[in-house]
Tab-separated table of N, CA and C in Angstrom:
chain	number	residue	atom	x	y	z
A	7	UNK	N	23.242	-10.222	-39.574
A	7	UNK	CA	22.436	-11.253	-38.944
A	7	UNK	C	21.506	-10.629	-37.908
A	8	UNK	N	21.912	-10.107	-37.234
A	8	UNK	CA	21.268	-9.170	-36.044
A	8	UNK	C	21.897	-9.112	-34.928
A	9	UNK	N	21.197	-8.859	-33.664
A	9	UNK	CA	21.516	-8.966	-32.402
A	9	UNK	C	21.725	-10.418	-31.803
A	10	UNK	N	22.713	-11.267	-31.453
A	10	UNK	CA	22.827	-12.342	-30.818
A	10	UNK	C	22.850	-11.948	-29.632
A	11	UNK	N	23.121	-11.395	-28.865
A	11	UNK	CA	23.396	-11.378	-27.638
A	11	UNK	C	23.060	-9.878	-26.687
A	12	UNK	N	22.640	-9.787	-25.785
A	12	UNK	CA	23.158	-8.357	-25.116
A	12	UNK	C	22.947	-8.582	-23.731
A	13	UNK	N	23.501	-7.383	-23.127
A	13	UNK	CA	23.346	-7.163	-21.376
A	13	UNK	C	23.286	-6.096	-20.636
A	14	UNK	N	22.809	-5.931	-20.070
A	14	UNK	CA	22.934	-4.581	-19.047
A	14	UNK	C	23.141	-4.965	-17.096
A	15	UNK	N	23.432	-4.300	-16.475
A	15	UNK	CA	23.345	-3.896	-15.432
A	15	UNK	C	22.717	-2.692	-14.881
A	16	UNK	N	21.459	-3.387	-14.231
A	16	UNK	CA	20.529	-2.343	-13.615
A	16	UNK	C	21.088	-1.078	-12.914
A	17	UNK	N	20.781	0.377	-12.724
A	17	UNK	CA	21.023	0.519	-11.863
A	17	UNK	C	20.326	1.018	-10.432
A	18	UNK	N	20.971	0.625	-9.007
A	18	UNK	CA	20.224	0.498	-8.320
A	18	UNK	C	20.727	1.449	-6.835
A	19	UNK	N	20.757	2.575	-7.386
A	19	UNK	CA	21.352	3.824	-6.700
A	19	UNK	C	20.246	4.517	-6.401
A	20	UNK	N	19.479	4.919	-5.550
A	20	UNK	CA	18.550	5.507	-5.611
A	20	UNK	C	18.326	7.093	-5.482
A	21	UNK	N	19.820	7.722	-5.268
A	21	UNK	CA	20.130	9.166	-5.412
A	21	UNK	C	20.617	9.138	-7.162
A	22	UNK	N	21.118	8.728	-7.708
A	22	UNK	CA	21.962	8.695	-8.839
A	22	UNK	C	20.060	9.037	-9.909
A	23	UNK	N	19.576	7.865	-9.716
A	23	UNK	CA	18.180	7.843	-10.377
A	23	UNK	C	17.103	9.226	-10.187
A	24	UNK	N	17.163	9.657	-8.962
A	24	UNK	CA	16.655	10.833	-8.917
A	24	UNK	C	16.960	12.027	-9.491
A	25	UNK	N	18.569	11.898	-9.322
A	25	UNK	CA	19.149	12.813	-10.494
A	25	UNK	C	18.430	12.954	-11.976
A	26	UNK	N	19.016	11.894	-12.308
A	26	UNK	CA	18.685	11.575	-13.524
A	26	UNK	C	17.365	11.984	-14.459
A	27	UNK	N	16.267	11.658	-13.009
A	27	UNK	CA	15.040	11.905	-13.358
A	27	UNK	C	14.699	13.663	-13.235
A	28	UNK	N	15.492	14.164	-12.634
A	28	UNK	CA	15.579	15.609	-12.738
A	28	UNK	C	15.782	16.067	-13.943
A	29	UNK	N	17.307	15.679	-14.277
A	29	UNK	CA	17.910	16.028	-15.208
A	29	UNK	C	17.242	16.174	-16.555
A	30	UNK	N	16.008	15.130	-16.597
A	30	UNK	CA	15.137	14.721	-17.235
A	30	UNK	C	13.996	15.295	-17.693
A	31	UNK	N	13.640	15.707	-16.883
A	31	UNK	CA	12.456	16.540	-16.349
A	31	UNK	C	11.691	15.687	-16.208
A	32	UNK	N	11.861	14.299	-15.878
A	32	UNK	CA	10.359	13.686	-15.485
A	32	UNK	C	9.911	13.728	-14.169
A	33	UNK	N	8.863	13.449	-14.622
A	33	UNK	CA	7.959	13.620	-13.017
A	33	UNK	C	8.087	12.245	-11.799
A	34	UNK	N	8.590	12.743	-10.839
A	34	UNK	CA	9.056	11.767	-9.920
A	34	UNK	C	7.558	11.272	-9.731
A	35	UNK	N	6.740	11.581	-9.320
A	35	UNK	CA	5.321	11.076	-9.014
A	35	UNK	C	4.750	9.913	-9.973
A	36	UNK	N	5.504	9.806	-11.107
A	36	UNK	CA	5.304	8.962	-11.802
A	36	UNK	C	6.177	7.632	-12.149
A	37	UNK	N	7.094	7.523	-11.422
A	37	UNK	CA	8.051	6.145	-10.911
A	37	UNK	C	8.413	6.045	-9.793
A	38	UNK	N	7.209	6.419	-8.931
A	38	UNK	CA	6.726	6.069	-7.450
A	38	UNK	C	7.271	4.862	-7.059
A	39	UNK	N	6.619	3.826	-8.117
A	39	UNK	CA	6.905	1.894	-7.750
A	39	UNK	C	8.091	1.850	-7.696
A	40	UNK	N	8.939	2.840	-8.444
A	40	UNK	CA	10.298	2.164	-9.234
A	40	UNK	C	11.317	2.573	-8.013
A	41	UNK	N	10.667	3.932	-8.024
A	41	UNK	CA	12.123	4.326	-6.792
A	41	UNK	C	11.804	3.343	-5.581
A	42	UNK	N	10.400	3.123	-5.074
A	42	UNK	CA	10.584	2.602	-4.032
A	42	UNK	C	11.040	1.358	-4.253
A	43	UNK	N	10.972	0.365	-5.145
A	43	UNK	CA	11.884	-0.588	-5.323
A	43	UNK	C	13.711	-0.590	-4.220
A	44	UNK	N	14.104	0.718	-4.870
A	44	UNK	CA	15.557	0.976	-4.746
A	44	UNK	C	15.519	1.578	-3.450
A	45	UNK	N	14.824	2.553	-2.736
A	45	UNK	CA	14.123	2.687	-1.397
A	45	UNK	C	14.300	1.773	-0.848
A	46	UNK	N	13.638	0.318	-0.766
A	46	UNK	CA	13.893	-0.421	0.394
A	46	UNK	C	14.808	-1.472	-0.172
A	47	UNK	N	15.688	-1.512	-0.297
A	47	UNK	CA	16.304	-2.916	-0.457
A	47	UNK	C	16.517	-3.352	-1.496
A	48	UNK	N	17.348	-2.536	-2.834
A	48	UNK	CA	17.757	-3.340	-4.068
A	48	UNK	C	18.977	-3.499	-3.836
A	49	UNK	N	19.396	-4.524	-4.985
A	49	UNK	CA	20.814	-4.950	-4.618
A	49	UNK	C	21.162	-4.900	-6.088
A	50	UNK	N	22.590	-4.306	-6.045
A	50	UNK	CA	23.213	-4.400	-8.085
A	50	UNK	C	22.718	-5.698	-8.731
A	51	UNK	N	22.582	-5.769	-9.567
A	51	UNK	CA	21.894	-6.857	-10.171
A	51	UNK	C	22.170	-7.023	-11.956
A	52	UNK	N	22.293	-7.704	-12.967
A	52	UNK	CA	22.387	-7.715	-14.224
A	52	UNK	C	21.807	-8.790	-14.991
A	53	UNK	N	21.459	-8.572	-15.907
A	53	UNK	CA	20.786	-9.711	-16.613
A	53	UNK	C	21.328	-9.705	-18.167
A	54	UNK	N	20.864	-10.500	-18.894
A	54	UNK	CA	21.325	-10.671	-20.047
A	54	UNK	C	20.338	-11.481	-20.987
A	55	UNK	N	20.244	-11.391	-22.579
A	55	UNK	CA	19.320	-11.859	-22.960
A	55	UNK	C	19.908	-12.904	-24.386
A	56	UNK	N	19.692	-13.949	-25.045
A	56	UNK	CA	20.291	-14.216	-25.889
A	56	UNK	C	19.023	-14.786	-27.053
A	57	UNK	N	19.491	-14.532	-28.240
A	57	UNK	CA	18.723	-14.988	-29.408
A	57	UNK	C	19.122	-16.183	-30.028
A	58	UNK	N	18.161	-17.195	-29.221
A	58	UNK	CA	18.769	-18.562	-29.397
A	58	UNK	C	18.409	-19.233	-31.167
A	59	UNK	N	17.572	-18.539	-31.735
A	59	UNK	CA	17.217	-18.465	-33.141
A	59	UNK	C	18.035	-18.274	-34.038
A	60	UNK	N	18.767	-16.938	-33.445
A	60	UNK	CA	19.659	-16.152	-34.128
A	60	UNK	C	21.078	-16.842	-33.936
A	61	UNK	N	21.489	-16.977	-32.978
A	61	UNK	CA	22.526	-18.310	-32.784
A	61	UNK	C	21.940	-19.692	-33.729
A	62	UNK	N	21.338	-20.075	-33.564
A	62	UNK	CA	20.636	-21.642	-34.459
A	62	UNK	C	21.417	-21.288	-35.963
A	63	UNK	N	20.572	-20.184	-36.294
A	63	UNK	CA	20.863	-19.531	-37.397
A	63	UNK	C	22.674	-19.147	-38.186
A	64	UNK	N	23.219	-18.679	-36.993
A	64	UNK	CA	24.776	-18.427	-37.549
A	64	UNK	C	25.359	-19.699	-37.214
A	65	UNK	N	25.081	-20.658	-35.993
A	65	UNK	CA	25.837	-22.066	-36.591
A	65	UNK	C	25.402	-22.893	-37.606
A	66	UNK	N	24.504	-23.217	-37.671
A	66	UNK	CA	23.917	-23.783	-39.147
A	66	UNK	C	23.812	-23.105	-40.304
A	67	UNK	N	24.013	-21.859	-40.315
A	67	UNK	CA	24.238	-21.370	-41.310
A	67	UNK	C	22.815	-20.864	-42.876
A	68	UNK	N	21.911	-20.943	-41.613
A	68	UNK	CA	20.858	-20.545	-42.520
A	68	UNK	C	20.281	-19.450	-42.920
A	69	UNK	N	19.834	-19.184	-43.944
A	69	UNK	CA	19.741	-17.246	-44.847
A	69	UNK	C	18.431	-16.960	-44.047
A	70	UNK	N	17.017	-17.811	-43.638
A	70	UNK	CA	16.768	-17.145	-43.354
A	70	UNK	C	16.089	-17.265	-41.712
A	71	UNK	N	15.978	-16.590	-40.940
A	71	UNK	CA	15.848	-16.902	-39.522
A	71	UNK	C	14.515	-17.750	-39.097
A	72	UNK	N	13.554	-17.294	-40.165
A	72	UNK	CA	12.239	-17.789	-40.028
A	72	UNK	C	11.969	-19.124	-39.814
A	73	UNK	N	13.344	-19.941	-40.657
A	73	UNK	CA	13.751	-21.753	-40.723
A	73	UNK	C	14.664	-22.028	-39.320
A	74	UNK	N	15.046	-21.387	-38.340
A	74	UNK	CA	15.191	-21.921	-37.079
A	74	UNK	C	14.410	-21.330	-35.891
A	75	UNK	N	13.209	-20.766	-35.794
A	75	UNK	CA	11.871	-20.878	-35.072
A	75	UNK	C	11.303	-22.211	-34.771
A	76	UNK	N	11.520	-22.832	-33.603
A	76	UNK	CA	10.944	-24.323	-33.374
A	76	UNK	C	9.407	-24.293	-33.217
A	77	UNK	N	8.780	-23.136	-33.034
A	77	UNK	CA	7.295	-23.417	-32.766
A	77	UNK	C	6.799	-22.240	-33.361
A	78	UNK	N	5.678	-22.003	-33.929
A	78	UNK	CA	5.045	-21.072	-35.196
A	78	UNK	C	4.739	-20.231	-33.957
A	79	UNK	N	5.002	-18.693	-34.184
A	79	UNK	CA	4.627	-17.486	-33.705
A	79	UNK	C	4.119	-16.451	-34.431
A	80	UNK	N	2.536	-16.992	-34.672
A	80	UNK	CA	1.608	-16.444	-36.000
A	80	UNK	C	0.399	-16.055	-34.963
A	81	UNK	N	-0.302	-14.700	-35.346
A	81	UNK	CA	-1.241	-14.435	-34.730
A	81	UNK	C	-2.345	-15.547	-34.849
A	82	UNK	N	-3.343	-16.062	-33.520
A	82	UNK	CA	-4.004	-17.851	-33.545
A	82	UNK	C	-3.646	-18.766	-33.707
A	83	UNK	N	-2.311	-19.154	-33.272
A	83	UNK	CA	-1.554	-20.175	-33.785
A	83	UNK	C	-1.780	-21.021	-32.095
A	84	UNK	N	-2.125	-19.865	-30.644
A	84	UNK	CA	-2.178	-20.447	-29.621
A	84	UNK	C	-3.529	-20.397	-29.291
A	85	UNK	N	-3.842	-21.525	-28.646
A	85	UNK	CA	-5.178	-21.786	-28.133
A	85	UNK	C	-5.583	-20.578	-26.911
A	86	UNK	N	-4.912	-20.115	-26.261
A	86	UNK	CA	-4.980	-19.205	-24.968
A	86	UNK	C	-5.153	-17.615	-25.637
């Protein structure tokens, strides 16, 4: 069926991330925004995302996902 569900927890260590980005070899100069995020004031945090289609889909029981999409997501289908 696919992915119904997933989650993560950010993380918001701001020595742990620097590591990382070492470890990495990326260039700190280039997630400037990000560290300073965690710099002043992040707090642990997690989010989660769910595929309410894909759920529609395994309780009703339909083959194919395209038939529980409530609103057409076709390139020009939106006025904006």
């Amino acid at each position: 069926v696919g992915e119904l569900i997933g989650g993560s927890q950010r993380e918001e260590r701001l020595d742990y991330l620097e590591a990382r980005l070492d470890e990495l070899n990326l260039n700190k100069d280039s997630y400037w925004w990000y560290l300073d995020l965690r710099r002043y004031g992040s707090v642990p945090h997690a989010g989660f995302g769910l595929g309410f289609e894909r759920l529609v889909q395994f309780a009703t029981g339909m083959d194919n996902i395209r038939d529980t999409i409530p609103f057409p997501r076709v390139p020009g289908s939106a006025e904006f």
